[in-house]
Amino acid sequence: MEMPVPSPKVLAKKARVVSRLSQILPRDAVISTPEETRAYECDGLTAYTCPPLCVVLPSTTEEVSEVLKICHAESVPVVPRGSGTSLAGGALPTADSVVLGVAKMNDVLDVDYDNRTIKVQTGRTNLSVTGAVEDDGFFYAPDPSSQLACAIAGNIAMNSGGAHCLKYGVTTNNLLGVKMVLMDGTVVDIGGAHMDAAQYDWLGVICGSEGQLGIVTEATLRILPKPEGARPILIGYDSAEVAGQCVSDIIKAGVLPVAIEYMDRKVIEVVEKHANAGYPQCQALLIVEVEGSPAEIDDQLGVIKQIAHKHHPVELREAKDAGEAARIWLGRKSAFGAMGQINDYMCLDGTVPVSELPYVLKRTGELADQFGLEVGNVFHAGDGNMHPLILFDANKPGDLETCEALGAEILKLCVEVGGCLSGEHGVGIEKRDLMDVQFAPADLEAQMSVKDVFDPAWLLNPAKVFPLDVTASRRVLQRPAA
Amino acid sequence: MSQRRVASFKDRRPDPVLAPTTEQEMANAIALAQTPLSIRGGGTRGALVDGDALTTANLSGITLYEPGALTIVAKAGTPVAEIEAALAAENQMLAFEPMDCRTLTGADGEPTIGGVVATNASGPRRVQAGACRDFLLGVRFVDGMGNVIKNGGRVMKNVTGYDLARLMCGARGTLGVLSEVSLKVLPKPEHTATLIYEGIDRIAAIQLFTKAMQSPFDVSGAAWVAGDRPAAYLRLEGFETSVQYRAQALTDILGPAQIEGDRATNTSLWQSVSTAAPLADRDGDVWSVSIKPTDSGQLMGVVAEENTLIDWAGGRLWMLLPKGTDLRAKMNAVDGFATLVKGNGLQQFHPETDPLAKMAAALRQKFDPKGILNPGLMD
């Protein structure tokens, strides 16, 4: 993956930039020695690394604003960072960039049960937002698998989803307001605890903009009363087509499960070996979870079982208690870890129309054979968000490149059937160079013109999202002092 | 100043001069235009600006409907009625319950799906299911230079590139004219029941809503309507046994209620809330206020009880004010905004403060450098 050549002018003034930043921040909030900046050289996409010029860890919105004013004046690119769990390289630095981490800003500022909102600083982790309200019977719905570590700042940047977004939506559907600092240091307040926007839907375009429009320091989030209970059912089928049909029929029947998860044979085999969840050996395994009171759950599972039986499952197992429910989820939750134990893998994130799932799974298998690599599939079937895991050997020369080439083909396939490159991980650097598969030049131009308004000098996370050749003139020409 | 140009459709109703039948025709027309265009679908949603009328009414038809994927794609001018009929045939619906503005505005045009998206029009179920913008999967639109642009798509989860679809939703054509929209739909609930609490005032209603919304019982409508016997209404939807269970559970918390389970009665009751019917056909301007529910008490003093309608569990206040009264002047530091839905002479939308106002102007300059797309409407 190509990254822009760092600006020699910026590299040459490292001492001055660090000195200016040190004047406005506490001593421990500026990190500039090579030993220490190495900790920030990559995010969850570990195949790519580059230590930044320096790292700053501000504690307040005012400090963020001061940092950005300096970087703006010095024409130094800024790479925002939440917890660094991005799988797309969204927080990958360049050598001439200042990494701005929000990790120190993790307070709960306000909990308002009457209006069902919570206001937090965005360095707070996703799970600890729920942690702040769960004793009172509430939760924050978006639940990316990295929720123990990932920060709300990153969730907003990537518009993160999770297994339960089939019912509750993704970050953009649960974000009510932000305090955001623009690249020139201006602080803006958008939204609040009320619904919808007075004029333009600024929150809509900020959410998912991958840290390219501003640095969000505070967020007002919707919290929901916890459901009375939840219970999963496990359904095994001998073919992907039949499993896909079953998913479609469940959705059509008017049941709205909170999650419909899918695992293929490859993943089942690995998971069984490592987690011993007692899954049946079959081509396609579905875990469907519903919520409500015990009686409501029985009703919904009744409808689902009826549909599932019509398609002749090889196994159908309903959780009767919390222990059995945990056992059903155990394998799914350990899938990524188990796959990682047997191999290096690359996790894709394309979304396809639900009706195209069987075809895409079949084609993915054929493509994998062509490239001589194995692919396992474990994903959110209810919304068509696929996560093909391509297995490769990082120590084998050329294997990463083959893996990336196969990944690109699979993502092109997703676009071809009416889907998209990324359902919840974001574009980052990983899918940046495939953007013109999904978008025409005018489509990309329209998106980039939004960045022109928020960040005219293209200093915020500039080497992400859009193909480098498309952004080259903006990145260079619009920075007067660089 | 912009509001000069904003006239009610009742005051002035130019004959549509541009009614393209294809997206490309529309793109060509916009590329050639040098003077303001007054953009509409069916022209039912309030103020139209002065200028040559451009209607999307002839860009009509459902292009894709996959019930099993809960997805519908339609050209912008497709009548809402046509879409709702197609969905009903598969027992599905637009879950955000788009408002039919004709009850308030008295317009006789045909509401279009493009108009719904352009105005982010959502009804009572917004409090539980989300707004139009939450169900919008993708758009195609023509910008002010005549470029055809697509954003989003037709899949449920999509974070590929910036979310311009949501930016277009509610932008009322000022950043581009929608040519096609794609929406997530939901199954129609099997059963509906409404808990009716008669004889309670506005403040008590907000307290009732707060308790109800803090429960896990999935209330999908929470409204208060004035009248001889003012009443608060709580809607429950889903499988019949579930609705019955939750109705019982809610009355255990909130106290006994009259329970309305008849389908037709429920439909007309919630349609009346959705269209703000109790405030229609009355003298004065009608405002919609989006507000933090517990702040709504601060605004109650502005109008008498009979001139109020509450929706979204207190998150939306409909208010009837004497003509020409600017409600925004009375809002002070309240967290929220007010929109003039029926009335003339005042700017329709709550002004943005700097730096957002400057950024909005800069966005319009990027998407509509000729300044021809509904100019003045959102300045």
mmCIF file of C-alpha atoms in Angstrom, chain A residues 56-65 68 78-83 100-107 109 118-125 129 140 150-159 171-172 174-192 202-221 454 460-461, chain B residues 356 359:
data_model
loop_
_atom_site.group_PDB
_atom_site.id
_atom_site.type_symbol
_atom_site.label_atom_id
_atom_site.label_comp_id
_atom_site.label_asym_id
_atom_site.label_seq_id
_atom_site.Cartn_x
_atom_site.Cartn_y
_atom_site.Cartn_z
ATOM 1 C CA VAL A 56 0.129 14.495 21.338
ATOM 2 C CA LEU A 57 -2.352 13.381 23.975
ATOM 3 C CA PRO A 58 -4.455 16.413 24.917
ATOM 4 C CA SER A 59 -6.803 16.338 27.914
ATOM 5 C CA THR A 60 -9.312 19.017 26.933
ATOM 6 C CA THR A 61 -11.100 20.410 23.912
ATOM 7 C CA GLU A 62 -9.130 23.645 24.403
ATOM 8 C CA GLU A 63 -5.855 21.735 24.178
ATOM 9 C CA VAL A 64 -7.053 19.977 21.014
ATOM 10 C CA SER A 65 -7.887 23.366 19.570
ATOM 11 C CA LEU A 68 -4.641 22.084 15.715
ATOM 12 C CA VAL A 78 -2.642 15.529 11.716
ATOM 13 C CA VAL A 79 -3.719 11.904 12.115
ATOM 14 C CA PRO A 80 -6.501 11.535 14.694
ATOM 15 C CA ARG A 81 -6.456 8.404 16.826
ATOM 16 C CA GLY A 82 -8.989 6.876 19.189
ATOM 17 C CA SER A 83 -7.765 3.556 20.557
ATOM 18 C CA LEU A 100 -3.502 13.382 17.955
ATOM 19 C CA GLY A 101 -4.768 10.752 20.398
ATOM 20 C CA VAL A 102 -7.919 11.396 22.432
ATOM 21 C CA ALA A 103 -7.266 8.540 24.891
ATOM 22 C CA LYS A 104 -6.890 10.867 27.889
ATOM 23 C CA MET A 105 -10.294 12.368 27.303
ATOM 24 C CA ASN A 106 -12.519 9.623 28.627
ATOM 25 C CA ASP A 107 -14.911 11.211 31.125
ATOM 26 C CA LEU A 109 -19.898 14.444 31.252
ATOM 27 C CA ILE A 118 -25.292 10.232 27.713
ATOM 28 C CA LYS A 119 -22.614 12.826 26.982
ATOM 29 C CA VAL A 120 -19.040 11.545 26.980
ATOM 30 C CA GLN A 121 -15.581 12.608 25.974
ATOM 31 C CA THR A 122 -14.743 10.624 22.892
ATOM 32 C CA GLY A 123 -11.636 8.849 24.180
ATOM 33 C CA ARG A 124 -13.994 6.738 26.269
ATOM 34 C CA THR A 125 -14.252 3.133 25.137
ATOM 35 C CA VAL A 129 -20.276 3.878 27.806
ATOM 36 C CA TYR A 140 -25.430 1.987 24.331
ATOM 37 C CA CYS A 150 -12.284 0.876 20.722
ATOM 38 C CA ALA A 151 -13.051 4.524 21.459
ATOM 39 C CA ILE A 152 -16.218 6.460 20.674
ATOM 40 C CA ALA A 153 -14.035 8.857 18.642
ATOM 41 C CA GLY A 154 -13.109 6.002 16.315
ATOM 42 C CA ASN A 155 -16.692 4.698 16.292
ATOM 43 C CA ILE A 156 -17.860 8.100 15.044
ATOM 44 C CA ALA A 157 -15.013 8.356 12.537
ATOM 45 C CA MET A 158 -15.839 4.946 11.042
ATOM 46 C CA ASN A 159 -19.601 4.905 11.738
ATOM 47 C CA THR A 171 -23.286 4.767 15.178
ATOM 48 C CA THR A 172 -24.932 7.368 12.939
ATOM 49 C CA ASN A 174 -27.342 6.632 17.801
ATOM 50 C CA LEU A 175 -25.391 9.894 17.704
ATOM 51 C CA LEU A 176 -27.280 13.028 18.736
ATOM 52 C CA GLY A 177 -24.636 15.692 19.117
ATOM 53 C CA VAL A 178 -20.921 16.465 18.991
ATOM 54 C CA LYS A 179 -18.384 19.032 20.017
ATOM 55 C CA MET A 180 -15.834 19.099 17.241
ATOM 56 C CA VAL A 181 -12.621 20.987 16.587
ATOM 57 C CA LEU A 182 -11.909 21.997 13.008
ATOM 58 C CA MET A 183 -8.384 21.912 11.594
ATOM 59 C CA ASP A 184 -7.957 25.661 12.130
ATOM 60 C CA GLY A 185 -8.801 25.259 15.819
ATOM 61 C CA THR A 186 -12.399 26.480 15.631
ATOM 62 C CA VAL A 187 -14.665 24.644 18.068
ATOM 63 C CA VAL A 188 -18.179 23.837 16.813
ATOM 64 C CA ASP A 189 -21.171 22.411 18.667
ATOM 65 C CA ILE A 190 -23.582 20.414 16.569
ATOM 66 C CA GLY A 191 -26.858 18.842 17.643
ATOM 67 C CA GLY A 192 -27.682 18.070 21.254
ATOM 68 C CA TRP A 202 -23.962 17.851 9.766
ATOM 69 C CA LEU A 203 -23.845 14.863 12.107
ATOM 70 C CA GLY A 204 -24.726 12.594 9.199
ATOM 71 C CA VAL A 205 -21.735 13.667 7.153
ATOM 72 C CA ILE A 206 -19.310 13.873 10.092
ATOM 73 C CA CYS A 207 -20.137 10.328 11.168
ATOM 74 C CA GLY A 208 -18.085 8.022 8.972
ATOM 75 C CA SER A 209 -15.785 10.749 7.641
ATOM 76 C CA GLU A 210 -12.757 8.877 9.039
ATOM 77 C CA GLY A 211 -11.308 11.794 10.964
ATOM 78 C CA GLN A 212 -10.954 13.918 7.850
ATOM 79 C CA LEU A 213 -13.385 16.699 8.742
ATOM 80 C CA GLY A 214 -12.573 17.486 12.349
ATOM 81 C CA ILE A 215 -11.665 16.039 15.733
ATOM 82 C CA VAL A 216 -14.727 15.120 17.744
ATOM 83 C CA THR A 217 -13.969 15.619 21.446
ATOM 84 C CA GLU A 218 -17.426 15.182 22.995
ATOM 85 C CA ALA A 219 -20.423 13.161 21.892
ATOM 86 C CA THR A 220 -24.041 12.989 23.006
ATOM 87 C CA LEU A 221 -25.246 9.429 22.457
ATOM 88 C CA PHE A 454 -14.151 21.566 6.610
ATOM 89 C CA LEU A 460 -6.531 16.130 8.582
ATOM 90 C CA ASN A 461 -5.788 12.455 7.894
ATOM 91 C CA LEU B 356 -21.970 26.470 10.830
ATOM 92 C CA MET B 359 -19.843 26.338 6.380
#
